[in-house]
């Protein structure tokens, strides 16, 4: 009887962890989808809702490392001042790895279709943290 109980508890634990991991993965993918929709609507502040609103947010791009939510928002506004520069964003998610119950790592490709300015694209890696119950990007390395 003890063996059955132990197996049952192990199964329930594994099932609960698996369901939580799948739910967290779907939540992260949903946030990325909302970011894409906000970007394609010309809404940079809406796009930024996926990021951690903190001075500790880290963004790594071609100009180096930038810290802070406000600086990252300003950088997006400077580099994408109008709809022609923003174009149409598409993400291709290549890898989602849950590192713990409150940390994840995402790798993907980004592409901006910009008929007037020329298409651009690259790859990204995102560190996600679950802070106060919400998944947010805490570090973004885009190239």
XYZ file of C-alpha atoms in Angstrom:
143
model
C 0.000 0.000 0.000
C 2.833 2.387 0.841
C 4.361 1.808 -2.595
C 1.071 2.666 -4.344
C 0.665 5.786 -2.262
C 4.235 6.858 -3.030
C 3.728 6.259 -6.755
C 0.445 8.170 -6.675
C 2.064 11.147 -4.917
C 4.965 11.128 -7.394
C 2.557 10.996 -10.335
C 0.469 13.870 -8.955
C 3.583 15.959 -8.331
C 4.936 15.315 -11.827
C 1.539 16.074 -13.372
C 1.183 19.341 -11.419
C 4.692 20.486 -12.411
C 4.042 19.554 -16.043
C 0.742 21.460 -16.141
C 2.339 24.523 -14.499
C 5.221 24.444 -16.976
C 2.833 24.232 -19.932
C 0.723 27.078 -18.529
C 3.816 29.251 -17.975
C 5.054 28.509 -21.505
C 1.670 29.485 -22.967
C 1.611 32.672 -20.878
C 5.034 33.715 -22.196
C 4.013 32.974 -25.796
C 0.805 34.952 -25.261
C 2.786 37.969 -24.011
C 5.013 37.784 -27.101
C 1.885 37.660 -29.270
C 0.474 40.745 -27.505
C 3.800 42.515 -28.034
C 3.655 41.727 -31.757
C 0.095 43.055 -32.010
C 0.988 46.240 -30.118
C 4.041 46.836 -32.324
C 2.049 46.282 -35.495
C -0.531 48.798 -34.232
C 2.236 51.394 -33.779
C 1.953 51.137 -29.982
C 5.493 51.099 -28.554
C 4.304 51.596 -24.921
C 1.971 48.612 -25.435
C 4.877 46.592 -26.823
C 6.917 47.507 -23.738
C 4.286 45.998 -21.401
C 6.124 42.696 -21.857
C 9.226 44.153 -20.206
C 10.062 44.503 -16.518
C 9.331 48.089 -15.510
C 12.542 48.491 -13.526
C 15.870 50.301 -13.627
C 17.415 46.811 -13.622
C 15.951 45.824 -17.001
C 18.862 44.981 -19.323
C 18.749 45.478 -23.105
C 21.740 44.401 -25.193
C 21.825 45.524 -28.815
C 24.240 46.763 -31.449
C 25.025 49.868 -29.363
C 25.936 47.864 -26.270
C 24.155 47.373 -22.962
C 21.377 49.681 -21.836
C 19.849 49.453 -18.361
C 16.387 50.518 -17.326
C 12.855 50.462 -18.618
C 12.702 54.197 -19.384
C 15.929 54.127 -21.386
C 14.806 51.080 -23.342
C 11.469 52.718 -24.148
C 13.238 55.904 -25.259
C 15.623 53.879 -27.427
C 12.709 52.166 -29.191
C 11.008 55.535 -29.764
C 14.234 57.032 -31.154
C 15.015 54.123 -33.484
C 11.414 53.596 -34.641
C 9.922 57.120 -34.817
C 7.064 56.317 -37.208
C 5.068 53.474 -38.751
C 7.382 53.301 -41.781
C 10.359 52.643 -39.494
C 8.376 50.226 -37.313
C 7.075 48.168 -40.208
C 5.330 44.879 -39.479
C 6.892 42.676 -36.797
C 6.998 38.896 -36.910
C 8.535 36.654 -34.250
C 9.583 33.056 -34.884
C 10.078 31.366 -31.535
C 12.833 28.760 -31.754
C 13.202 27.677 -28.136
C 11.400 28.132 -24.818
C 13.058 26.672 -21.742
C 11.625 26.966 -18.254
C 14.632 27.134 -15.951
C 12.672 27.138 -12.689
C 9.217 28.009 -11.416
C 10.039 31.713 -11.849
C 12.639 31.872 -14.652
C 12.588 31.108 -18.373
C 14.802 31.535 -21.421
C 13.446 32.198 -24.920
C 15.334 32.258 -28.230
C 13.844 33.386 -31.507
C 14.062 35.364 -34.706
C 12.538 38.773 -35.359
C 11.736 40.287 -38.727
C 10.428 43.727 -39.658
C 8.795 44.013 -43.060
C 9.318 47.659 -44.067
C 8.374 48.409 -47.685
C 9.549 52.036 -47.491
C 12.747 51.580 -45.476
C 13.886 48.038 -46.270
C 13.350 44.883 -44.262
C 15.521 44.096 -41.251
C 15.740 41.191 -38.854
C 17.871 39.164 -36.529
C 17.830 36.887 -33.529
C 17.022 37.462 -29.881
C 17.404 35.783 -26.533
C 15.177 36.785 -23.651
C 15.492 36.102 -19.956
C 12.075 36.011 -18.323
C 11.254 36.179 -14.610
C 7.984 35.712 -12.827
C 7.825 38.769 -10.582
C 4.845 39.342 -8.303
C 3.002 36.620 -10.221
C 3.629 38.157 -13.677
C 6.010 36.940 -16.382
C 8.203 39.806 -17.658
C 11.322 40.142 -19.791
C 14.234 41.104 -17.529
C 17.007 40.878 -20.148
C 16.799 41.171 -23.949
C 19.736 40.499 -26.256
C 18.715 41.344 -29.822
C 20.930 41.460 -32.875
